[in-house]
Amino acid sequence: MKYVIKQVAPRRQPFDLTHDLNPQQRAVVEAPAGEILVLAGAGTGKTRTLTYRVARLVAGGVSPERILLVTFTNRAAREMTARVEELLGIDMRKASAGTFHHMGNRILRRMGHALGLSPSFGILDPEDARTLLAGVIAEQGLAQLSRKRFPTPKVLANLISLASGTRRPLAKVIEEHKLKLLDQAPMMEAVAKGYAERKRAMNLVDFDDLLGLWALLLEDPEHRAIADELRASYDHVLVDEYQDINALQGALCDQMAANHGSLICVGDDAQSIYSFRGADFTQISHFMVRHPKAQILKLTVNYRSTPEILALSNRSIAHNRNQHRKELQAVKPSGHVPAVIPLRDVYQQAELVAQRVLELHHEQNLPLSRIAVLYRNHAHSLELQVELTRRQIPFAVRSGLRFFEQAHIKDVVAYLRARQNPQDSLAWIRLLRLWPGIGSQTAERLADALAAAPAGTASREVLLEQAKAAKGRAKTAITRLAELWQHLSDPTSASPGDAIRKVVEGHYAEYAERTFPNAQTRKEDLEQLASYAERFGDVDEFLGELSLIQGMSAENVLAANDPDDMLVLSTIHQAKGLEWPVAFVLWLSEGRFPMASSLRLPKDEEEERRLFYVASTRAADELYLCYPMIEEAHDGPSHILRPSRFLTEIDHAPPVFERWEIEEQPLDEGDA
């Protein structure tokens, strides 16, 4: 007996577009199929608009399986399709909705046989990929390099991934991102080739292959029949967060829509801030070059921020020349004028933020979790984290560790701990394992010898003695460490800041370049740590303060009345897509934000300005823009800092901010 399940046609237009959407959103939803770029400003309801676009297509008779919806998280795809199901009362599970990698996986399961992949191929997670790369490096004898160590698998994996996403030769990517390793580019290319061969032989792919092999099926003339079948699988392609795609993802979008021409891309060029990850700004800025017959629609009605905050944001982003121009309009009523606050130094900046946060929390009954402090670099939060800890204000760092808990900070501090207390074998083990040729067992043996040395015996002498018995790379490493220890023992290293800089110059900068994809950021963190350490008279005082800060930090979290109510600290990159009633932006000083390195090329300066735009549009009701006027220098007189160009260039009539003047009130005797 056969039992037939009848397909139920979706109800026609079960929602009221006039009631549910504003005119701009409705224009996007009702636009005829074709090539469309939707420029969706911050807080303008782009997700809602894209969801209704899908719902209207399905309500109009398009089968869900004929729609390709590409988002940057699978969660976003699930939320959109769930909302469509709610609107239409139908099952959307057949829709191809998810991330680029999710779709690439599905396509390669079906058609990867043309590339020699079986349907059961495995996918390497990042850790497995690094393990496989390490094996190839070892096979080719590169792990034994001593004078110039080969980059770690993590760094090499990052470079290979960038080359894939940007569709550029690996050597070019190395030249741009790791210039100091350029002389090793031929060896790195050989490893990348060996890595690709090993993956193919083992029926494995990594995350980049999910996109690269998908593109190969579409672009290689040998697979023309499969490419035609792939394109014919869909009638509509919709892409979210289009400003964040890389060159490879852009090519996939264009290829998948090449036959039917129904391509709708939603994004905001003013929020394109991920070039360091390989995002290609030209994909959205030059959309009309690739699609000359395309239509551009704009979403500019902002539901998040007050008119005052939008006036400042609009005026700032208008200074970018390379953009699709638009101006956000507020729905909310007028509110607080954004405040620009010059502070004496970073310590007063931290005091201002901490005090104002407490006022907002206690006087306005605003939960701490509804307040965000944003900054360009993680190091810019150092002094604030210390101040918050002292005042017992609980805080959470979004997608990252607290400043003093980061690996590179603890690595360098271990040198100071071992110098001050040679019996600290844990510190010795940590720093010894950073050196090439010194594994766990060797590090423990050396640490025991250093910790057991008689009082008065210099650690350098013990290291030199141990170097005599060592071999190969370990011998070289221990000898170099002994030389560094001589510099650290010099009386001129009595200052904790000087000691930190000698560790970085003598070893850690080189280690960071080989070990971390974001080596430059970590080195900037360490310079910030050194500057902070200058406040202390000696290393003992500095280390004692660090211990107290870390201990108090743990106590604060445990003692908080509501452990979930914590002030949010975040880099601006991590804050994109989020919003808070109140936002503080720190370190708006020229050379810090924008960063000095970004001022060499106009495109880099414009990305920094887009970053400022993203920061300012995170605030719904109150925005505080802070900058220190003086920076202490370790090698001479203090520096006078100028306000960021992002502030000076918008400082004209009519005013879009008010300037606060800071007065310090001395403590009453009873408060001391």
XYZ file of C-alpha atoms in Angstrom:
672
model
C 0.000 0.000 0.000
C 1.237 3.483 -0.854
C 0.424 6.489 1.252
C 0.908 9.859 -0.437
C 1.767 13.007 1.522
C 0.352 15.979 -0.333
C 2.384 19.158 -0.455
C 0.512 22.117 0.993
C 0.955 25.315 -0.959
C 1.865 28.292 1.205
C -0.777 30.867 1.871
C -0.445 33.933 -0.305
C 0.849 37.069 1.400
C -0.274 36.199 4.964
C 1.406 39.324 6.351
C 0.845 43.025 5.970
C 3.976 44.596 4.512
C 2.595 48.099 4.968
C 2.095 47.456 8.671
C 5.228 45.371 9.322
C 7.840 47.345 7.339
C 8.789 50.922 6.658
C 8.751 52.157 3.026
C 12.500 51.535 2.522
C 12.285 47.997 3.869
C 9.173 47.336 1.809
C 10.950 48.508 -1.359
C 13.630 45.863 -0.782
C 11.104 43.113 -0.068
C 8.959 43.921 -3.095
C 11.770 44.609 -5.593
C 11.625 42.408 -8.710
C 14.161 39.608 -8.900
C 17.501 40.844 -10.170
C 20.908 42.030 -9.051
C 20.358 44.233 -5.988
C 22.748 45.736 -3.453
C 20.983 46.729 -0.243
C 22.974 49.250 1.771
C 21.640 48.672 5.271
C 22.898 51.230 7.789
C 23.434 50.460 11.459
C 20.215 49.730 13.348
C 17.976 49.839 10.263
C 16.456 46.357 10.560
C 18.338 44.555 7.806
C 17.726 41.078 9.268
C 13.992 41.733 9.391
C 14.055 43.003 5.812
C 15.991 40.012 4.488
C 13.673 37.633 6.348
C 10.594 39.219 4.802
C 12.240 39.084 1.380
C 12.589 35.310 1.747
C 9.030 35.008 3.075
C 7.609 36.953 0.147
C 9.489 34.810 -2.367
C 8.085 31.643 -0.810
C 4.610 33.143 -0.464
C 4.828 34.013 -4.146
C 5.341 30.386 -5.122
C 9.103 29.857 -4.940
C 9.956 26.487 -3.387
C 12.174 26.819 -0.296
C 14.763 24.445 -1.800
C 15.202 26.866 -4.731
C 16.484 29.587 -2.370
C 20.129 29.927 -1.320
C 20.428 32.125 1.795
C 24.005 32.742 2.925
C 24.637 34.222 6.369
C 27.735 34.617 8.542
C 26.445 32.406 11.351
C 24.243 29.322 11.225
C 22.309 30.776 14.147
C 21.309 33.783 12.039
C 20.126 31.444 9.276
C 18.064 29.393 11.742
C 16.464 32.518 13.191
C 15.543 33.817 9.736
C 14.046 30.546 8.517
C 12.202 30.081 11.824
C 10.659 33.526 11.393
C 9.620 32.647 7.827
C 7.999 29.461 9.138
C 6.145 31.565 11.698
C 4.944 33.986 9.022
C 3.893 31.354 6.497
C 3.115 28.261 8.552
C 5.285 26.024 6.370
C 8.406 23.870 6.760
C 11.572 25.736 5.679
C 14.009 22.910 6.367
C 14.527 22.333 2.638
C 15.867 25.840 2.166
C 19.628 26.031 1.685
C 20.340 28.438 4.513
C 23.566 28.782 6.468
C 27.143 29.992 6.343
C 29.358 29.781 3.278
C 31.156 26.837 4.874
C 27.888 25.082 5.698
C 26.773 25.362 2.074
C 30.192 24.323 0.761
C 30.043 21.176 2.878
C 26.607 20.251 1.500
C 27.674 20.844 -2.083
C 30.921 18.874 -1.799
C 29.086 15.923 -0.238
C 26.983 15.789 -3.391
C 29.505 16.696 -6.056
C 32.989 16.389 -4.565
C 33.488 13.054 -6.331
C 34.474 15.076 -9.411
C 37.486 16.309 -7.419
C 38.401 12.899 -6.049
C 36.580 13.327 -2.740
C 34.324 10.587 -1.455
C 30.996 11.649 0.124
C 32.367 10.576 3.509
C 35.315 12.988 3.489
C 36.413 14.323 6.872
C 36.708 17.969 7.857
C 39.761 19.092 9.787
C 39.060 21.443 12.649
C 41.710 24.158 13.193
C 43.602 22.102 15.771
C 43.710 19.003 13.527
C 44.776 21.153 10.584
C 47.697 22.524 12.608
C 48.658 18.996 13.657
C 48.720 17.857 10.032
C 50.745 20.920 9.043
C 53.211 20.174 11.839
C 53.650 16.685 10.416
C 54.439 18.062 6.951
C 56.883 20.579 8.456
C 58.649 17.753 10.306
C 58.723 15.531 7.190
C 60.454 18.266 5.228
C 63.044 18.744 7.995
C 62.053 22.356 8.642
C 61.282 21.841 12.327
C 65.018 21.468 12.922
C 65.897 24.976 11.726
C 67.807 26.638 14.541
C 69.125 30.055 13.570
C 65.888 31.170 11.925
C 63.132 28.961 13.181
C 60.329 28.094 10.807
C 56.969 29.710 11.718
C 54.645 27.691 13.889
C 51.838 25.667 12.271
C 49.342 28.197 13.673
C 51.007 31.118 11.901
C 51.457 29.163 8.670
C 47.845 27.937 8.742
C 46.676 31.523 9.104
C 48.763 32.640 6.113
C 47.540 29.740 3.939
C 43.963 30.609 4.896
C 44.479 34.270 3.992
C 45.928 33.289 0.626
C 42.895 31.117 -0.071
C 40.338 33.721 0.985
C 41.993 36.628 -0.818
C 42.800 34.493 -3.899
C 46.404 35.668 -3.872
C 49.684 33.746 -3.994
C 51.006 32.692 -0.603
C 54.252 34.626 -1.161
C 52.291 37.871 -1.633
C 50.369 37.276 1.585
C 53.619 36.589 3.463
C 55.109 39.791 2.078
C 52.134 41.846 3.282
C 51.487 40.228 6.663
C 54.779 38.627 7.742
C 57.533 40.481 5.923
C 60.204 39.204 8.329
C 59.466 35.654 7.151
C 59.653 36.448 3.435
C 63.029 34.736 3.007
C 61.334 31.503 4.049
C 58.457 31.850 1.562
C 59.723 29.083 -0.798
C 59.855 26.609 2.090
C 56.428 27.700 3.292
C 55.018 27.216 -0.209
C 56.512 23.715 -0.283
C 54.841 22.924 3.044
C 51.500 24.292 1.766
C 51.765 22.037 -1.291
C 52.639 19.017 0.854
C 49.762 19.852 3.189
C 47.300 19.906 0.270
C 48.612 16.559 -0.990
C 48.337 14.964 2.463
C 44.734 16.144 2.814
C 43.766 14.734 -0.564
C 45.458 11.379 0.145
C 43.587 11.114 3.465
C 40.187 12.171 2.026
C 40.234 15.275 4.233
C 39.459 18.942 3.732
C 39.883 21.973 5.970
C 37.472 24.888 6.310
C 39.107 26.851 3.486
C 38.763 23.862 1.146
C 35.002 23.891 1.663
C 34.962 27.178 -0.226
C 37.994 26.741 -2.471
C 36.834 23.390 -3.873
C 33.288 24.696 -4.299
C 34.739 27.537 -6.385
C 36.837 25.029 -8.355
C 33.687 23.131 -9.336
C 32.157 26.372 -10.609
C 35.184 27.808 -12.411
C 37.215 24.899 -13.804
C 36.237 24.206 -17.462
C 36.661 20.482 -16.778
C 33.639 20.604 -14.484
C 31.320 22.676 -16.684
C 28.425 20.187 -16.471
C 28.597 20.144 -12.669
C 28.830 23.938 -12.570
C 25.694 24.211 -14.713
C 23.876 21.749 -12.470
C 24.940 23.678 -9.353
C 23.756 27.021 -10.709
C 20.506 25.465 -11.892
C 19.780 24.235 -8.347
C 18.688 27.694 -7.203
C 16.509 30.506 -8.507
C 17.486 33.108 -5.917
C 20.699 33.869 -4.011
C 20.551 36.110 -0.933
C 23.653 37.147 1.033
C 23.791 38.785 4.473
C 26.698 40.828 5.965
C 28.024 41.382 2.470
C 30.562 43.982 3.650
C 32.488 41.238 5.477
C 32.993 38.774 2.610
C 36.390 38.029 1.095
C 37.299 37.734 -2.571
C 36.620 33.990 -2.679
C 33.180 34.367 -1.107
C 32.370 37.216 -3.479
C 33.257 35.016 -6.449
C 31.010 32.249 -5.116
C 28.062 34.654 -4.833
C 28.543 35.904 -8.384
C 29.013 32.400 -9.800
C 25.967 30.895 -8.096
C 23.741 33.677 -9.488
C 25.345 33.823 -12.929
C 22.486 32.041 -14.764
C 19.302 33.407 -13.175
C 20.676 36.815 -12.160
C 18.632 36.964 -8.934
C 21.279 38.108 -6.443
C 20.464 40.287 -3.450
C 23.378 41.311 -1.235
C 22.731 43.097 2.050
C 25.461 44.958 3.898
C 26.865 48.293 4.999
C 30.104 49.508 3.450
C 30.401 51.979 6.365
C 30.832 49.000 8.701
C 33.493 47.140 6.704
C 36.233 46.734 9.339
C 37.725 43.260 8.872
C 40.408 43.668 6.209
C 42.946 42.124 8.613
C 40.939 38.890 8.359
C 40.884 39.027 4.572
C 37.559 40.822 4.067
C 37.620 42.543 0.672
C 36.094 46.041 0.807
C 35.957 46.222 -2.989
C 33.321 43.480 -3.065
C 30.755 45.988 -1.782
C 32.380 49.266 -2.873
C 32.805 48.060 -6.492
C 29.593 46.049 -6.709
C 28.350 48.159 -9.620
C 31.572 47.518 -11.548
C 30.916 43.770 -11.508
C 27.147 44.211 -11.841
C 26.596 47.359 -13.954
C 22.851 46.720 -14.334
C 22.305 46.239 -10.599
C 19.926 48.278 -8.488
C 21.043 49.939 -5.244
C 18.501 50.272 -2.441
C 19.189 51.899 0.918
C 17.970 51.352 4.463
C 18.649 54.527 6.441
C 15.841 54.670 9.043
C 17.642 53.913 12.297
C 15.678 52.436 15.227
C 18.596 52.268 17.676
C 20.183 55.643 18.361
C 19.073 59.164 19.218
C 19.244 61.939 16.574
C 22.220 63.445 18.410
C 24.295 60.261 18.184
C 23.398 59.800 14.520
C 24.294 63.420 13.718
C 27.813 62.794 15.031
C 28.133 59.427 13.253
C 26.838 60.773 9.940
C 29.205 63.737 10.013
C 32.179 61.489 10.740
C 31.633 58.875 8.023
C 30.970 61.613 5.451
C 34.748 62.241 5.424
C 35.349 58.899 3.682
C 35.639 59.354 -0.069
C 35.396 55.703 -1.104
C 31.848 54.827 -0.080
C 28.202 54.548 -1.048
C 26.899 57.726 0.549
C 23.881 57.622 2.839
C 22.709 59.367 5.985
C 20.995 57.645 8.880
C 17.719 59.137 10.159
C 16.547 58.588 13.720
C 13.147 57.305 14.811
C 13.858 57.852 18.522
C 13.233 61.266 20.123
C 16.057 63.634 21.054
C 18.297 62.722 23.951
C 21.724 63.424 25.412
C 24.287 65.206 23.265
C 27.428 63.045 22.867
C 30.231 64.125 25.192
C 33.865 64.589 24.176
C 36.009 64.380 27.301
C 39.696 65.381 27.371
C 41.465 63.683 30.304
C 44.854 64.406 31.816
C 46.194 60.901 31.211
C 45.102 57.265 30.933
C 44.674 57.001 34.700
C 42.259 59.909 34.842
C 40.493 58.396 31.836
C 40.014 55.196 33.825
C 38.795 57.134 36.866
C 36.266 59.056 34.767
C 34.815 55.916 33.219
C 34.629 54.059 36.537
C 32.944 56.978 38.329
C 30.451 57.640 35.522
C 29.575 53.934 35.303
C 28.786 53.876 39.022
C 26.617 56.992 38.667
C 24.654 55.451 35.809
C 24.302 52.200 37.728
C 23.216 53.631 41.082
C 21.502 56.919 40.197
C 19.736 55.807 37.010
C 19.355 52.157 38.046
C 20.992 51.051 34.784
C 22.352 47.474 34.928
C 26.107 47.281 34.367
C 25.527 44.863 31.487
C 23.727 47.672 29.627
C 26.908 49.764 29.528
C 29.861 49.103 27.214
C 33.400 50.442 27.136
C 34.897 50.143 23.649
C 38.489 50.536 22.479
C 40.647 50.120 19.392
C 43.142 47.688 20.916
C 42.834 45.357 23.875
C 45.863 47.055 25.478
C 43.861 50.291 25.731
C 41.810 48.722 28.533
C 44.746 47.961 30.859
C 44.466 50.929 33.217
C 40.677 50.727 33.183
C 40.735 47.054 34.196
C 42.973 47.956 37.129
C 40.695 50.823 38.193
C 37.526 48.727 37.900
C 39.136 45.996 39.969
C 40.133 48.444 42.690
C 36.619 49.876 42.845
C 35.113 46.378 42.854
C 33.091 46.995 39.697
C 32.571 43.594 38.051
C 33.344 43.504 34.352
C 33.469 41.006 31.509
C 35.781 41.147 28.509
C 33.888 40.093 25.381
C 35.494 37.155 23.560
C 38.778 37.510 25.306
C 40.744 37.192 28.514
C 41.305 39.971 30.983
C 44.467 41.841 30.137
C 46.739 40.271 32.761
C 45.425 36.755 32.044
C 46.600 36.684 28.423
C 49.346 34.218 27.523
C 51.852 36.762 26.196
C 51.480 38.947 29.300
C 52.009 35.973 31.624
C 54.953 34.770 29.507
C 56.883 38.019 29.882
C 55.936 38.467 33.540
C 57.410 34.991 34.155
C 60.863 36.428 33.318
C 60.445 39.076 36.009
C 59.195 36.520 38.526
C 62.188 34.238 37.924
C 64.631 37.146 38.109
C 63.264 38.316 41.441
C 62.796 34.835 42.877
C 65.104 32.196 41.332
C 63.361 29.520 43.446
C 60.126 30.059 41.457
C 60.357 26.896 39.360
C 56.906 27.472 37.806
C 58.090 30.761 36.314
C 61.270 29.094 35.029
C 59.294 26.277 33.384
C 56.971 28.741 31.655
C 59.738 30.895 30.182
C 62.044 27.989 29.298
C 59.358 26.328 27.194
C 59.245 29.419 24.993
C 62.711 28.659 23.624
C 63.361 26.422 20.596
C 64.670 22.971 21.420
C 63.540 23.055 25.055
C 60.660 20.653 25.632
C 58.677 19.945 28.779
C 61.139 17.476 30.331
C 64.179 19.637 29.610
C 62.379 22.699 30.996
C 61.516 20.891 34.237
C 65.085 19.611 34.652
C 66.556 23.081 34.044
C 63.999 24.711 36.346
C 64.894 22.312 39.147
C 68.598 23.098 38.698
C 67.975 26.861 38.698
C 65.650 26.728 41.698
C 68.058 24.508 43.676
C 71.138 26.691 43.112
C 72.778 27.903 46.349
C 71.895 31.398 47.493
C 74.160 33.950 45.862
C 74.736 31.862 42.738
C 73.750 33.885 39.670
C 71.123 32.281 37.455
C 73.281 33.158 34.453
C 76.093 30.979 35.785
C 73.715 28.045 36.244
C 72.402 28.506 32.701
C 75.915 28.565 31.227
C 76.782 25.401 33.144
C 73.639 23.687 31.849
C 74.407 24.835 28.292
C 77.694 22.902 28.361
C 75.826 19.625 28.802
C 73.088 20.429 26.268
C 73.120 19.646 22.542
C 71.717 21.051 19.322
C 69.044 23.692 19.470
C 68.726 23.386 23.244
C 72.389 24.331 23.682
C 71.956 27.415 21.494
C 68.742 28.411 23.288
C 70.165 28.086 26.808
C 73.263 30.078 25.806
C 71.101 32.859 24.388
C 68.954 32.842 27.513
C 72.080 33.224 29.642
C 73.069 36.279 27.592
C 69.596 37.764 28.049
C 69.821 37.083 31.792
C 73.034 39.090 31.945
C 71.146 42.076 30.490
C 68.278 41.557 32.928
C 70.741 41.492 35.828
C 72.171 44.841 34.776
C 71.363 47.606 37.295
C 69.728 49.611 34.474
C 67.005 46.955 34.398
C 65.913 47.737 37.939
C 62.857 49.478 36.487
C 60.119 46.914 35.722
C 59.325 48.737 32.474
C 62.942 48.484 31.281
C 63.059 44.818 32.244
C 59.923 44.076 30.218
C 61.331 45.860 27.174
C 64.630 43.927 27.417
C 62.719 40.628 27.463
C 60.736 41.678 24.399
C 63.796 42.924 22.511
C 66.000 40.014 23.553
C 63.606 37.189 22.827
C 59.855 37.626 22.961
C 59.368 39.814 19.859
C 61.046 37.126 17.747
C 59.023 34.411 19.481
C 55.768 36.304 18.868
C 56.482 36.726 15.142
C 56.866 32.969 14.724
C 54.069 31.982 17.080
C 51.102 34.350 16.827
C 49.207 35.475 13.726
C 48.517 38.780 15.556
C 52.102 39.275 16.725
C 52.043 43.054 16.252
C 48.999 43.445 18.496
C 50.649 41.354 21.208
C 53.825 43.429 21.028
C 51.720 46.575 21.433
C 50.116 44.999 24.513
C 53.571 44.389 25.975
C 54.639 47.986 25.358
C 51.474 49.088 27.153
C 52.381 46.751 30.016
C 55.886 48.261 30.156
C 54.440 51.780 30.264
C 52.085 50.774 33.057
C 54.981 49.161 34.966
C 56.856 52.485 34.938
C 54.548 53.645 37.732
C 56.235 51.286 40.172
C 59.550 51.869 41.889
C 60.905 48.358 41.386
C 60.011 44.918 40.065
C 58.946 43.581 43.466
C 56.377 46.348 43.863
C 55.091 45.752 40.327
C 54.760 41.977 40.767
C 53.040 42.458 44.106
C 50.523 44.792 42.511
C 49.796 42.274 39.739
C 49.127 39.549 42.288
C 46.748 41.803 44.205
C 44.901 42.820 41.038
C 44.406 39.213 39.955
C 43.316 38.150 43.437
C 40.877 41.056 43.803
C 39.503 40.381 40.331
C 38.559 36.836 41.288
C 37.008 38.049 44.550
C 34.940 40.705 42.757
C 33.298 38.197 40.451
C 32.488 35.894 43.368
C 31.197 38.708 45.538
C 29.007 40.376 42.897
C 25.325 40.506 43.878
C 24.318 39.479 40.376
C 27.151 37.504 38.774
C 25.597 38.073 35.342
C 25.463 41.857 35.716
C 28.899 42.988 34.628
C 30.181 46.004 32.759
C 31.053 45.071 29.172
C 34.592 45.714 27.934
C 35.164 45.067 24.255
C 37.286 45.892 21.276
C 35.212 47.645 18.635
C 35.702 44.716 16.273
C 34.101 42.371 18.800
C 31.244 44.825 19.426
C 30.056 45.020 15.817
C 26.413 44.057 15.492
C 25.678 44.758 19.165
C 24.163 47.749 20.959
C 23.993 49.248 24.455
C 22.091 52.202 25.919
C 25.415 53.737 26.985
C 28.819 53.409 25.328
C 32.235 54.859 26.189
C 34.977 54.977 23.541
C 38.547 55.221 24.894
C 41.877 56.509 23.663
C 40.614 58.832 20.929
C 44.079 60.358 20.567
C 45.887 60.843 17.287
C 48.201 57.914 16.619
C 46.220 55.634 18.935
C 42.810 55.802 17.265
C 43.392 56.091 14.392
C 46.530 54.021 14.787
C 49.671 55.651 13.437
C 50.295 52.713 11.110
C 46.896 53.231 9.457
C 47.751 56.741 8.297
C 50.173 55.646 5.576
C 47.483 54.779 3.031
C 44.094 56.476 2.492
C 42.288 53.115 2.393
C 43.626 52.226 5.844
C 42.654 55.600 7.306
C 39.156 55.173 5.887
C 38.834 51.755 7.512
C 39.839 53.313 10.840
C 37.125 55.927 10.358
C 34.620 53.155 9.629
C 35.728 51.591 12.909
C 34.966 54.859 14.719
C 31.575 54.916 12.986
C 30.864 51.391 14.206
C 31.846 52.401 17.747
C 29.646 55.496 17.848
C 26.609 53.691 16.415
C 26.731 51.024 19.161
C 25.267 53.602 21.567
C 21.506 53.997 21.763
C 21.109 56.844 24.282
C 24.425 58.147 25.628
C 27.863 58.308 24.004
C 31.088 59.337 25.753
C 34.233 59.912 23.665
C 37.384 60.040 25.809
C 41.011 60.865 25.105
C 44.103 61.349 27.308
C 46.123 64.499 26.657
C 49.438 63.340 28.140
C 51.260 60.036 27.785
C 54.136 59.166 30.078
C 57.309 58.215 28.215
C 59.919 55.768 29.498
C 62.776 57.362 27.566
C 62.274 61.061 28.158
C 59.675 63.750 28.862
C 55.984 62.930 28.592
C 54.280 63.235 25.216
C 51.498 65.712 24.545
C 48.730 63.869 22.702
C 46.462 65.547 20.193
C 42.785 64.643 19.942
C 41.964 62.157 17.201
C 41.242 63.541 13.756
C 37.903 61.758 14.082
C 37.043 64.374 16.713
C 38.673 67.482 15.239
C 37.208 66.989 11.755
C 33.627 67.021 13.103
C 34.208 69.952 15.454
C 32.381 72.688 13.552
C 28.956 74.334 13.462
C 26.365 73.190 14.078
C 27.923 71.313 17.018
C 27.388 67.557 17.256
C 28.989 67.119 20.692
C 29.604 68.982 23.917
C 33.030 69.176 25.510
C 33.328 68.313 29.184
C 35.890 70.001 31.426
C 37.227 67.815 34.203
C 37.795 69.124 37.707
C 39.317 67.030 40.456
C 37.754 67.344 43.881
C 40.140 66.548 46.746
C 39.093 63.837 49.170
C 37.535 64.911 52.443
C 39.448 63.723 55.475
C 36.654 61.326 56.273
C 36.890 59.762 52.795
C 40.629 59.191 52.874
